């Protein structure tokens, strides 16, 4: 009888309903509509074009898409309350199972709103600022002035 009570107490103390039913992490798929986009989660590279990773419910995540010549795009992975957490009220009135296990211990009381993300960098040419030197050299008059000064400087040095 003591073993049964201690086993029941241990199970009650070590588990919360949200962590039992939905786990403490979620698998997330991230992809881009462009195959040559580098995808990052919290600045850690996860793949090119698409990737699958696991998000722990206790942590916060930011997904970023980067491509050469484009403005990077970032989106946060949002979370909401997982209603199965409330089942802990039937186990121990929620004192241990909700507050300690699902809340502070595992973060399982929240779930990610999405498990599939599509993110693309902003590749509109008006958003990408050209390099300063290239921008200056596009002006033909300025380009000719720079050439004259360079040649004059090199001729004076001889």
XYZ file of C-alpha atoms in Angstrom:
158
model
C 0.000 0.000 0.000
C 2.876 2.378 0.830
C 4.485 1.601 -2.529
C 1.267 2.414 -4.362
C 0.862 5.708 -2.517
C 4.490 6.695 -3.051
C 4.256 5.750 -6.746
C 1.083 7.820 -7.153
C 2.692 10.759 -5.322
C 5.804 10.559 -7.516
C 3.766 10.463 -10.722
C 1.701 13.399 -9.505
C 4.740 15.455 -8.588
C 6.730 14.740 -11.740
C 4.070 15.274 -14.369
C 1.623 17.904 -15.478
C -1.252 17.299 -17.857
C 0.048 19.546 -20.633
C 3.459 17.890 -20.539
C 1.872 14.417 -20.533
C -0.538 15.023 -23.434
C 1.382 17.453 -25.630
C 4.994 17.174 -24.486
C 7.495 19.862 -23.632
C 8.553 20.565 -27.238
C 6.999 20.877 -30.687
C 8.396 19.994 -34.088
C 8.291 22.959 -36.470
C 8.714 23.090 -40.255
C 10.177 26.251 -41.770
C 10.398 26.924 -45.493
C 10.879 29.677 -48.020
C 9.348 30.113 -51.452
C 12.865 30.658 -52.801
C 15.256 27.670 -52.711
C 18.465 29.670 -52.085
C 17.363 31.382 -48.856
C 19.281 30.654 -45.648
C 16.971 29.999 -42.688
C 17.966 30.719 -39.093
C 16.314 30.181 -35.717
C 17.733 32.432 -32.987
C 20.703 33.086 -35.307
C 21.482 29.346 -35.623
C 21.482 28.056 -39.229
C 18.868 25.332 -39.802
C 18.777 24.931 -43.559
C 18.688 26.362 -47.053
C 15.219 26.675 -48.567
C 13.550 24.571 -45.883
C 14.222 22.914 -42.573
C 12.656 21.083 -39.666
C 13.590 21.774 -36.073
C 12.269 21.265 -32.561
C 11.144 24.188 -30.422
C 11.130 23.800 -26.649
C 7.990 25.336 -25.219
C 9.913 27.048 -22.439
C 12.042 29.143 -24.838
C 11.320 32.053 -27.180
C 12.260 31.805 -30.866
C 12.790 34.219 -33.763
C 12.896 32.858 -37.320
C 15.009 34.750 -39.870
C 15.366 34.351 -43.646
C 18.482 35.760 -45.350
C 19.551 35.941 -48.970
C 22.468 37.750 -50.603
C 21.317 41.129 -51.931
C 18.025 41.105 -50.012
C 16.793 42.555 -46.743
C 16.475 39.795 -44.112
C 13.010 39.061 -42.744
C 12.333 37.947 -39.166
C 9.217 36.712 -37.405
C 8.749 35.632 -33.791
C 7.195 32.242 -33.041
C 4.105 33.141 -31.010
C 2.567 31.015 -28.260
C -0.820 30.667 -26.606
C -2.267 28.928 -23.557
C -2.667 25.125 -23.768
C -6.035 24.276 -22.231
C -4.978 20.730 -21.276
C -2.981 22.356 -18.499
C -6.254 22.846 -16.621
C -6.654 19.077 -16.243
C -4.071 19.373 -13.473
C -6.880 20.758 -11.313
C -8.186 17.176 -11.007
C -4.818 15.734 -9.932
C -3.650 18.025 -7.151
C -5.812 21.129 -7.545
C -3.112 22.449 -9.874
C -0.683 23.303 -7.116
C 2.178 21.093 -8.290
C 1.086 19.925 -11.746
C 0.175 23.368 -13.128
C 2.343 25.826 -11.236
C 5.534 23.827 -10.817
C 5.650 21.208 -13.590
C 3.761 22.732 -16.543
C 4.517 26.330 -15.626
C 7.957 26.864 -14.157
C 9.538 23.487 -14.949
C 8.722 22.676 -18.556
C 6.789 25.585 -20.033
C 4.251 23.052 -21.331
C 1.347 25.283 -20.291
C 1.902 27.159 -23.565
C 1.930 25.861 -27.132
C 3.213 27.366 -30.361
C 0.433 28.839 -32.478
C 1.987 27.526 -35.695
C 3.977 24.429 -36.514
C 4.640 25.472 -40.107
C 6.222 28.773 -41.134
C 6.773 30.278 -44.588
C 9.195 33.206 -44.600
C 10.870 35.063 -47.456
C 13.446 37.866 -47.387
C 12.449 41.186 -48.956
C 14.122 41.177 -52.352
C 12.492 44.315 -53.764
C 15.278 46.346 -55.413
C 14.078 49.579 -53.819
C 14.644 48.125 -50.357
C 18.248 47.097 -50.961
C 20.669 49.997 -50.711
C 23.540 49.739 -53.191
C 27.080 49.870 -51.923
C 28.271 53.482 -51.493
C 31.074 53.264 -54.075
C 28.825 51.672 -56.674
C 26.217 54.337 -56.041
C 28.776 57.093 -56.617
C 30.131 55.480 -59.776
C 26.670 55.307 -61.347
C 26.777 59.076 -61.776
C 28.823 59.465 -65.018
C 29.952 63.036 -64.323
C 31.163 62.101 -60.878
C 32.810 58.976 -62.278
C 34.774 61.042 -64.798
C 35.853 63.521 -62.091
C 37.111 60.665 -59.925
C 39.028 59.175 -62.876
C 40.659 62.545 -63.655
C 41.726 62.986 -60.032
C 43.118 59.452 -59.875
C 45.091 59.912 -63.110
C 46.267 63.367 -62.011
C 47.427 61.947 -58.681
C 49.293 59.083 -60.349
C 50.850 61.439 -62.964
C 52.052 63.785 -60.193
C 53.618 60.866 -58.352
C 55.770 59.914 -61.369
